[in-house]
mmCIF file of C-alpha atoms in Angstrom:
data_model
loop_
_atom_site.group_PDB
_atom_site.id
_atom_site.type_symbol
_atom_site.label_atom_id
_atom_site.label_comp_id
_atom_site.label_asym_id
_atom_site.label_seq_id
_atom_site.Cartn_x
_atom_site.Cartn_y
_atom_site.Cartn_z
ATOM 1 C CA MET A 161 6.740 -17.786 0.365
ATOM 2 C CA THR A 162 3.930 -16.445 -1.801
ATOM 3 C CA GLN A 163 1.566 -13.634 -0.939
ATOM 4 C CA GLN A 164 3.414 -12.851 2.277
ATOM 5 C CA PRO A 165 6.255 -14.485 4.197
ATOM 6 C CA PRO A 166 5.258 -17.429 6.383
ATOM 7 C CA PRO A 167 3.351 -16.391 9.497
ATOM 8 C CA ALA A 168 5.595 -15.907 12.486
ATOM 9 C CA GLY A 169 5.569 -18.714 15.020
ATOM 10 C CA PRO A 170 5.680 -18.030 18.744
ATOM 11 C CA ALA A 171 9.339 -19.031 18.945
ATOM 12 C CA GLU A 172 10.595 -16.877 16.075
ATOM 13 C CA PRO A 173 13.953 -15.486 17.193
ATOM 14 C CA PRO A 174 14.691 -11.774 17.018
ATOM 15 C CA ASP A 175 16.737 -10.556 14.069
ATOM 16 C CA GLY A 176 18.422 -7.664 15.827
ATOM 17 C CA PRO A 177 16.669 -4.479 16.861
ATOM 18 C CA ALA A 178 13.790 -3.308 14.716
ATOM 19 C CA PRO A 179 14.177 0.007 12.905
ATOM 20 C CA PRO A 180 12.699 2.902 14.901
ATOM 21 C CA ASP A 181 8.907 2.854 15.216
ATOM 22 C CA LEU A 182 8.592 -0.566 13.541
ATOM 23 C CA PRO A 183 7.351 -3.735 15.237
ATOM 24 C CA ASP A 184 9.743 -6.658 14.885
ATOM 25 C CA ARG A 185 7.482 -8.547 12.452
ATOM 26 C CA VAL A 186 7.102 -5.541 10.139
ATOM 27 C CA ALA A 187 10.833 -4.888 10.305
ATOM 28 C CA ARG A 188 11.651 -8.469 9.305
ATOM 29 C CA VAL A 189 9.071 -8.778 6.520
ATOM 30 C CA TYR A 190 10.244 -5.592 4.825
ATOM 31 C CA GLY A 191 13.880 -6.173 5.750
ATOM 32 C CA GLU A 192 15.533 -9.545 5.333
ATOM 33 C CA LEU A 193 12.454 -11.258 3.852
ATOM 34 C CA ASP A 194 11.869 -8.450 1.293
ATOM 35 C CA LEU A 195 8.162 -8.874 0.628
ATOM 36 C CA SER A 196 8.450 -7.377 -2.869
ATOM 37 C CA THR A 197 10.285 -10.504 -4.058
ATOM 38 C CA VAL A 198 7.578 -13.061 -3.244
ATOM 39 C CA PRO A 199 5.945 -14.703 -6.299
ATOM 40 C CA ALA A 200 2.405 -13.366 -5.786
ATOM 41 C CA PHE A 201 3.737 -9.866 -6.357
ATOM 42 C CA ALA A 202 5.417 -8.866 -9.587
ATOM 43 C CA GLY A 203 7.646 -6.121 -10.819
ATOM 44 C CA GLY A 204 8.745 -5.008 -7.358
ATOM 45 C CA PHE A 205 5.353 -3.671 -6.293
ATOM 46 C CA ILE A 206 3.609 -4.777 -3.095
ATOM 47 C CA ASN A 207 -0.152 -4.517 -3.455
ATOM 48 C CA PHE A 208 -3.202 -6.601 -4.337
ATOM 49 C CA GLY A 209 -3.802 -4.633 -7.518
ATOM 50 C CA TYR A 210 -6.774 -2.962 -9.171
ATOM 51 C CA TRP A 211 -7.852 -5.098 -12.103
ATOM 52 C CA THR A 212 -10.755 -3.357 -13.834
ATOM 53 C CA ALA A 213 -8.816 -1.792 -16.732
ATOM 54 C CA LEU A 214 -7.062 -4.933 -17.994
ATOM 55 C CA PRO A 215 -7.500 -5.484 -21.740
ATOM 56 C CA GLY A 216 -9.324 -8.426 -23.256
ATOM 57 C CA PRO A 217 -12.200 -10.579 -22.022
ATOM 58 C CA GLY A 218 -12.619 -10.777 -18.270
ATOM 59 C CA ASP A 219 -12.421 -14.559 -18.151
ATOM 60 C CA ARG A 220 -9.111 -14.980 -19.998
ATOM 61 C CA GLN A 221 -5.969 -16.437 -18.412
ATOM 62 C CA LEU A 222 -4.227 -13.764 -16.372
ATOM 63 C CA THR A 223 -0.493 -13.243 -16.880
ATOM 64 C CA ARG A 224 2.409 -11.788 -14.947
ATOM 65 C CA ALA A 225 2.111 -8.684 -17.136
ATOM 66 C CA ASP A 226 -1.512 -8.381 -15.998
ATOM 67 C CA ARG A 227 -0.348 -8.647 -12.387
ATOM 68 C CA VAL A 228 2.122 -5.812 -12.846
ATOM 69 C CA ARG A 229 -0.516 -3.755 -14.653
ATOM 70 C CA SER A 230 -2.977 -4.290 -11.800
ATOM 71 C CA GLU A 231 -0.428 -3.016 -9.276
ATOM 72 C CA GLU A 232 0.372 0.026 -11.405
ATOM 73 C CA ASP A 233 -3.338 0.693 -11.916
ATOM 74 C CA LEU A 234 -3.892 0.866 -8.176
ATOM 75 C CA TYR A 235 -1.454 3.784 -8.105
ATOM 76 C CA ARG A 236 -3.172 5.330 -11.113
ATOM 77 C CA LEU A 237 -6.528 5.078 -9.364
ATOM 78 C CA VAL A 238 -5.179 6.889 -6.295
ATOM 79 C CA LEU A 239 -3.180 9.503 -8.177
ATOM 80 C CA GLY A 240 -6.153 10.147 -10.416
ATOM 81 C CA THR A 241 -8.111 11.481 -7.432
ATOM 82 C CA PHE A 242 -5.840 14.555 -7.389
ATOM 83 C CA ASP A 243 -5.858 17.666 -9.528
ATOM 84 C CA LEU A 244 -2.146 18.021 -8.937
ATOM 85 C CA PRO A 245 -0.829 21.419 -9.995
ATOM 86 C CA ARG A 246 1.921 21.293 -12.593
ATOM 87 C CA GLY A 247 5.178 21.577 -10.692
ATOM 88 C CA GLY A 248 3.557 20.694 -7.374
ATOM 89 C CA THR A 249 4.943 18.407 -4.682
ATOM 90 C CA ALA A 250 3.617 14.903 -4.007
ATOM 91 C CA LEU A 251 4.460 12.746 -0.979
ATOM 92 C CA ASP A 252 4.165 8.943 -1.023
ATOM 93 C CA VAL A 253 3.891 7.596 2.548
ATOM 94 C CA GLY A 254 5.064 3.986 2.702
ATOM 95 C CA CYS A 255 6.789 4.156 -0.679
ATOM 96 C CA GLY A 256 8.528 0.760 -0.589
ATOM 97 C CA ARG A 257 10.790 0.461 -3.634
ATOM 98 C CA GLY A 258 9.577 3.819 -4.917
ATOM 99 C CA LEU A 259 8.016 2.442 -8.085
ATOM 100 C CA GLY A 260 4.816 4.370 -7.444
ATOM 101 C CA CYS A 261 6.878 7.550 -7.101
ATOM 102 C CA ALA A 262 8.417 6.897 -10.516
ATOM 103 C CA LEU A 263 4.980 6.239 -12.020
ATOM 104 C CA ALA A 264 3.687 9.506 -10.549
ATOM 105 C CA LEU A 265 6.552 11.421 -12.143
ATOM 106 C CA ARG A 266 6.092 9.771 -15.526
ATOM 107 C CA GLU A 267 2.345 10.043 -15.800
ATOM 108 C CA PHE A 268 1.022 12.800 -13.526
ATOM 109 C CA GLY A 269 3.495 15.646 -13.916
ATOM 110 C CA PRO A 270 4.396 16.797 -10.408
ATOM 111 C CA GLY A 271 7.530 18.871 -10.030
ATOM 112 C CA THR A 272 8.723 16.879 -7.041
ATOM 113 C CA VAL A 273 7.862 13.467 -5.661
ATOM 114 C CA ILE A 274 9.083 12.493 -2.203
ATOM 115 C CA GLY A 275 8.987 8.854 -1.176
ATOM 116 C CA LEU A 276 8.851 8.220 2.570
ATOM 117 C CA ASP A 277 9.333 4.843 4.221
ATOM 118 C CA ALA A 278 10.014 3.802 7.808
ATOM 119 C CA HIS A 279 12.298 0.908 6.879
ATOM 120 C CA PRO A 280 15.905 1.768 5.950
ATOM 121 C CA ASP A 281 16.149 -1.295 3.707
ATOM 122 C CA GLN A 282 13.202 -0.076 1.665
ATOM 123 C CA ILE A 283 14.741 3.352 1.243
ATOM 124 C CA ALA A 284 17.978 1.733 0.079
ATOM 125 C CA ARG A 285 16.034 -0.414 -2.411
ATOM 126 C CA ALA A 286 14.094 2.617 -3.656
ATOM 127 C CA ARG A 287 17.302 4.501 -4.341
ATOM 128 C CA GLU A 288 18.773 1.521 -6.147
ATOM 129 C CA ALA A 289 15.644 0.774 -8.185
ATOM 130 C CA ASN A 290 15.347 4.411 -9.252
ATOM 131 C CA ALA A 291 19.046 5.182 -9.653
ATOM 132 C CA GLU A 292 18.727 6.282 -13.288
ATOM 133 C CA LEU A 293 15.779 8.543 -12.531
ATOM 134 C CA LEU A 294 17.564 10.020 -9.539
ATOM 135 C CA ALA A 295 20.632 10.671 -11.673
ATOM 136 C CA ALA A 296 18.534 12.260 -14.395
ATOM 137 C CA SER A 297 17.045 14.566 -11.768
ATOM 138 C CA ALA A 298 20.464 15.829 -10.720
ATOM 139 C CA ASP A 299 19.945 19.041 -12.735
ATOM 140 C CA ALA A 300 16.530 19.547 -11.139
ATOM 141 C CA PRO A 301 17.189 19.150 -7.403
ATOM 142 C CA GLY A 302 14.300 17.762 -5.429
ATOM 143 C CA ARG A 303 12.433 16.238 -8.376
ATOM 144 C CA LEU A 304 12.715 12.797 -6.823
ATOM 145 C CA GLU A 305 13.778 12.153 -3.246
ATOM 146 C CA PHE A 306 13.543 9.300 -0.784
ATOM 147 C CA LEU A 307 13.406 9.946 2.956
ATOM 148 C CA LEU A 308 13.566 7.631 5.949
ATOM 149 C CA GLY A 309 10.763 8.435 8.345
ATOM 150 C CA ALA A 310 7.616 7.215 10.051
ATOM 151 C CA ALA A 311 4.081 8.038 8.972
ATOM 152 C CA GLN A 312 3.383 9.540 12.401
ATOM 153 C CA ASP A 313 6.565 11.666 12.335
ATOM 154 C CA ILE A 314 7.091 12.954 8.803
ATOM 155 C CA PRO A 315 10.465 14.730 8.483
ATOM 156 C CA LEU A 316 9.143 17.635 6.397
ATOM 157 C CA PRO A 317 8.178 21.222 7.246
ATOM 158 C CA ASP A 318 4.615 22.456 7.637
ATOM 159 C CA GLY A 319 2.550 23.103 4.532
ATOM 160 C CA CYS A 320 5.067 21.897 1.961
ATOM 161 C CA VAL A 321 3.064 19.216 0.111
ATOM 162 C CA ASP A 322 0.306 19.594 -2.479
ATOM 163 C CA CYS A 323 -0.829 15.999 -2.313
ATOM 164 C CA LEU A 324 -0.120 13.040 -0.078
ATOM 165 C CA PHE A 325 -0.820 9.502 -1.199
ATOM 166 C CA SER A 326 -0.346 6.095 0.399
ATOM 167 C CA VAL A 327 -0.884 2.759 -1.332
ATOM 168 C CA GLU A 328 -1.367 -0.377 0.758
ATOM 169 C CA ALA A 329 0.633 0.850 3.747
ATOM 170 C CA ALA A 330 -1.905 2.122 6.275
ATOM 171 C CA GLN A 331 -2.767 -1.420 7.413
ATOM 172 C CA HIS A 332 0.641 -1.345 9.134
ATOM 173 C CA PHE A 333 0.184 2.021 10.886
ATOM 174 C CA ARG A 334 0.014 1.587 14.661
ATOM 175 C CA ASP A 335 -0.596 5.303 15.242
ATOM 176 C CA LEU A 336 -3.302 6.371 12.809
ATOM 177 C CA PRO A 337 -4.117 9.570 14.725
ATOM 178 C CA GLY A 338 -0.434 10.494 14.512
ATOM 179 C CA PHE A 339 -0.411 9.879 10.772
ATOM 180 C CA ALA A 340 -3.591 11.930 10.310
ATOM 181 C CA ARG A 341 -2.164 14.854 12.276
ATOM 182 C CA GLU A 342 1.094 14.734 10.318
ATOM 183 C CA ALA A 343 -0.782 14.581 7.007
ATOM 184 C CA ALA A 344 -2.809 17.635 7.971
ATOM 185 C CA ARG A 345 0.375 19.421 9.041
ATOM 186 C CA VAL A 346 2.495 18.857 5.920
ATOM 187 C CA LEU A 347 -0.304 19.488 3.414
ATOM 188 C CA ARG A 348 -0.742 23.014 2.111
ATOM 189 C CA PRO A 349 -4.203 24.598 2.560
ATOM 190 C CA GLY A 350 -6.356 22.974 -0.071
ATOM 191 C CA GLY A 351 -3.907 20.094 -0.476
ATOM 192 C CA ARG A 352 -5.305 16.635 -0.989
ATOM 193 C CA LEU A 353 -4.857 13.251 0.641
ATOM 194 C CA ALA A 354 -5.656 9.855 -0.849
ATOM 195 C CA LEU A 355 -4.903 6.475 0.642
ATOM 196 C CA THR A 356 -5.904 3.008 -0.358
ATOM 197 C CA THR A 357 -5.669 -0.318 1.438
ATOM 198 C CA PHE A 358 -7.807 -3.014 3.017
ATOM 199 C CA PHE A 359 -9.710 -2.316 6.257
ATOM 200 C CA ALA A 360 -12.147 -4.186 8.472
ATOM 201 C CA ARG A 361 -15.774 -3.290 7.875
ATOM 202 C CA THR A 362 -16.832 -3.282 11.522
ATOM 203 C CA ARG A 363 -15.379 -3.721 15.006
ATOM 204 C CA ALA A 364 -16.789 -7.233 15.140
ATOM 205 C CA ALA A 365 -15.034 -7.998 11.849
ATOM 206 C CA ALA A 366 -11.789 -6.587 13.235
ATOM 207 C CA ARG A 367 -12.004 -9.018 16.140
ATOM 208 C CA ALA A 368 -12.639 -11.954 13.787
ATOM 209 C CA LEU A 369 -9.912 -11.286 11.220
ATOM 210 C CA PRO A 370 -6.894 -12.602 13.208
ATOM 211 C CA ALA A 371 -8.444 -16.065 13.297
ATOM 212 C CA LEU A 372 -8.743 -16.115 9.502
ATOM 213 C CA LEU A 373 -5.651 -14.240 8.298
ATOM 214 C CA PRO A 374 -2.223 -14.818 9.889
ATOM 215 C CA PRO A 375 -0.860 -11.305 9.190
ATOM 216 C CA TYR A 376 -3.375 -9.934 11.694
ATOM 217 C CA ALA A 377 -2.459 -12.613 14.238
ATOM 218 C CA ASP A 378 1.316 -12.288 13.976
ATOM 219 C CA GLY A 379 1.541 -8.501 14.199
ATOM 220 C CA LEU A 380 2.195 -7.609 10.566
ATOM 221 C CA ASP A 381 -1.164 -5.903 9.946
ATOM 222 C CA VAL A 382 -3.607 -4.027 12.174
ATOM 223 C CA PRO A 383 -7.367 -4.613 11.630
ATOM 224 C CA HIS A 384 -8.356 -0.957 11.466
ATOM 225 C CA VAL A 385 -12.075 -0.303 10.970
ATOM 226 C CA VAL A 386 -12.757 1.801 7.894
ATOM 227 C CA ASP A 387 -15.267 4.202 9.483
ATOM 228 C CA GLU A 388 -12.889 4.779 12.380
ATOM 229 C CA VAL A 389 -10.078 5.572 9.946
ATOM 230 C CA ALA A 390 -12.299 8.140 8.242
ATOM 231 C CA GLY A 391 -13.213 9.613 11.623
ATOM 232 C CA THR A 392 -9.552 9.847 12.570
ATOM 233 C CA LEU A 393 -8.793 11.850 9.436
ATOM 234 C CA ALA A 394 -11.658 14.232 10.183
ATOM 235 C CA ALA A 395 -10.597 14.604 13.828
ATOM 236 C CA ALA A 396 -7.152 15.735 12.650
ATOM 237 C CA GLY A 397 -8.742 18.657 10.805
ATOM 238 C CA LEU A 398 -8.953 17.189 7.334
ATOM 239 C CA ARG A 399 -12.219 17.939 5.565
ATOM 240 C CA GLU A 400 -14.315 16.415 2.800
ATOM 241 C CA VAL A 401 -13.381 12.929 3.984
ATOM 242 C CA ARG A 402 -14.833 10.401 1.595
ATOM 243 C CA VAL A 403 -14.727 6.590 1.541
ATOM 244 C CA ARG A 404 -15.094 4.481 -1.585
ATOM 245 C CA ALA A 405 -15.142 0.688 -1.571
ATOM 246 C CA ILE A 406 -13.327 -0.820 -4.568
ATOM 247 C CA GLY A 407 -13.235 -4.481 -3.568
ATOM 248 C CA ASP A 408 -15.173 -5.569 -6.651
ATOM 249 C CA GLY A 409 -12.106 -4.616 -8.679
ATOM 250 C CA VAL A 410 -9.599 -6.229 -6.317
ATOM 251 C CA TRP A 411 -10.463 -9.455 -4.554
ATOM 252 C CA GLU A 412 -11.994 -11.799 -7.149
ATOM 253 C CA PRO A 413 -9.510 -11.086 -9.964
ATOM 254 C CA TYR A 414 -6.584 -11.247 -7.540
ATOM 255 C CA ASP A 415 -7.781 -14.655 -6.316
ATOM 256 C CA ARG A 416 -8.365 -15.806 -9.891
ATOM 257 C CA TYR A 417 -4.788 -14.873 -10.772
ATOM 258 C CA MET A 418 -3.547 -16.848 -7.765
ATOM 259 C CA ALA A 419 -5.657 -19.858 -8.771
ATOM 260 C CA GLN A 420 -4.246 -19.817 -12.304
ATOM 261 C CA GLN A 421 -0.588 -19.873 -11.246
ATOM 262 C CA PRO A 422 0.722 -23.395 -10.510
ATOM 263 C CA GLU A 423 3.186 -22.123 -7.908
ATOM 264 C CA LEU A 424 0.505 -20.091 -6.093
ATOM 265 C CA ARG A 425 -2.804 -21.929 -6.318
ATOM 266 C CA ASP A 426 -2.118 -24.362 -3.471
ATOM 267 C CA ASP A 427 -0.998 -21.736 -0.969
ATOM 268 C CA GLU A 428 -4.230 -21.716 0.973
ATOM 269 C CA TRP A 429 -4.131 -18.929 3.507
ATOM 270 C CA PRO A 430 -3.344 -15.983 1.187
ATOM 271 C CA ARG A 431 -6.487 -16.852 -0.743
ATOM 272 C CA ARG A 432 -8.578 -16.356 2.383
ATOM 273 C CA TYR A 433 -8.743 -12.622 1.579
ATOM 274 C CA LEU A 434 -11.521 -13.381 -0.894
ATOM 275 C CA THR A 435 -13.305 -15.329 1.847
ATOM 276 C CA ALA A 436 -12.917 -12.374 4.208
ATOM 277 C CA TYR A 437 -14.417 -10.099 1.558
ATOM 278 C CA GLU A 438 -17.277 -12.404 0.649
ATOM 279 C CA THR A 439 -18.198 -12.930 4.305
ATOM 280 C CA GLY A 440 -18.243 -9.201 5.031
ATOM 281 C CA LEU A 441 -15.153 -8.979 7.222
ATOM 282 C CA LEU A 442 -13.022 -6.653 5.125
ATOM 283 C CA ASP A 443 -12.931 -4.698 1.895
ATOM 284 C CA TYR A 444 -10.521 -2.589 -0.101
ATOM 285 C CA TYR A 445 -11.059 1.169 0.083
ATOM 286 C CA VAL A 446 -9.928 4.516 -1.267
ATOM 287 C CA LEU A 447 -10.166 7.351 1.265
ATOM 288 C CA THR A 448 -9.769 10.958 0.154
ATOM 289 C CA ALA A 449 -9.679 14.216 2.084
ATOM 290 C CA ALA A 450 -8.661 17.880 1.808
ATOM 291 C CA ALA A 451 -6.530 20.069 4.063
ATOM 292 C CA GLY A 452 -7.272 23.530 5.375
#
């Protein structure tokens, strides 16, 4: 088990009913297999990382501390797209263990951060991982909160969020139009959205990706096309939709880190992401938009 749990075989038995709105494979990977514990990730985060701000020469040996820093820096990149009002409310869709929520509170000054995840195990882990911060917030109700809920059915009232962010979660969303409509609904007028993850570059690329990368073949990820994602956000009423490719700061250094770790370098298929990038099939993107 390295970058992701082993691809599901056709005879994989069910592990009980999936949580609501989650395919069985997604439920298992983020449930009993707990993707955040695999060696290619570090520090409890689950993302490829953004590596451009690491100190020292670019060709030096990369360390576990660098890996954690890269994962934190991906959150910093996304959160840095906002001009979040002091005391405002931020929503993290697909929060996992909630470590990005804690980083947002420490470094970006919102009054309240809400972490939302569709998997009950992830919400339980987020509450455990952030127990001290949650306890410290007891005198300031609502400063940090974790909610169980799906991206396409956010359990919050209309217009209650100043910014909505999502880090490496949208590749799992089966109902992107539903997510876009819900984002537009919960954001206040003028509120901002930012999401980052990997998407297919074209429809032809989306058709080719399952043959190269098992997570697309076994139902973990969906090969959404980046321009179609942007169009879906605009169709939901979000404006100023912008797309920025950041793959030059993701794929090569991530693969170099994998190659330098003895326990990771021989795990062949997770390193195909660099191949997919270099052959024009996918890239890593930041998408931003405004509400109202």
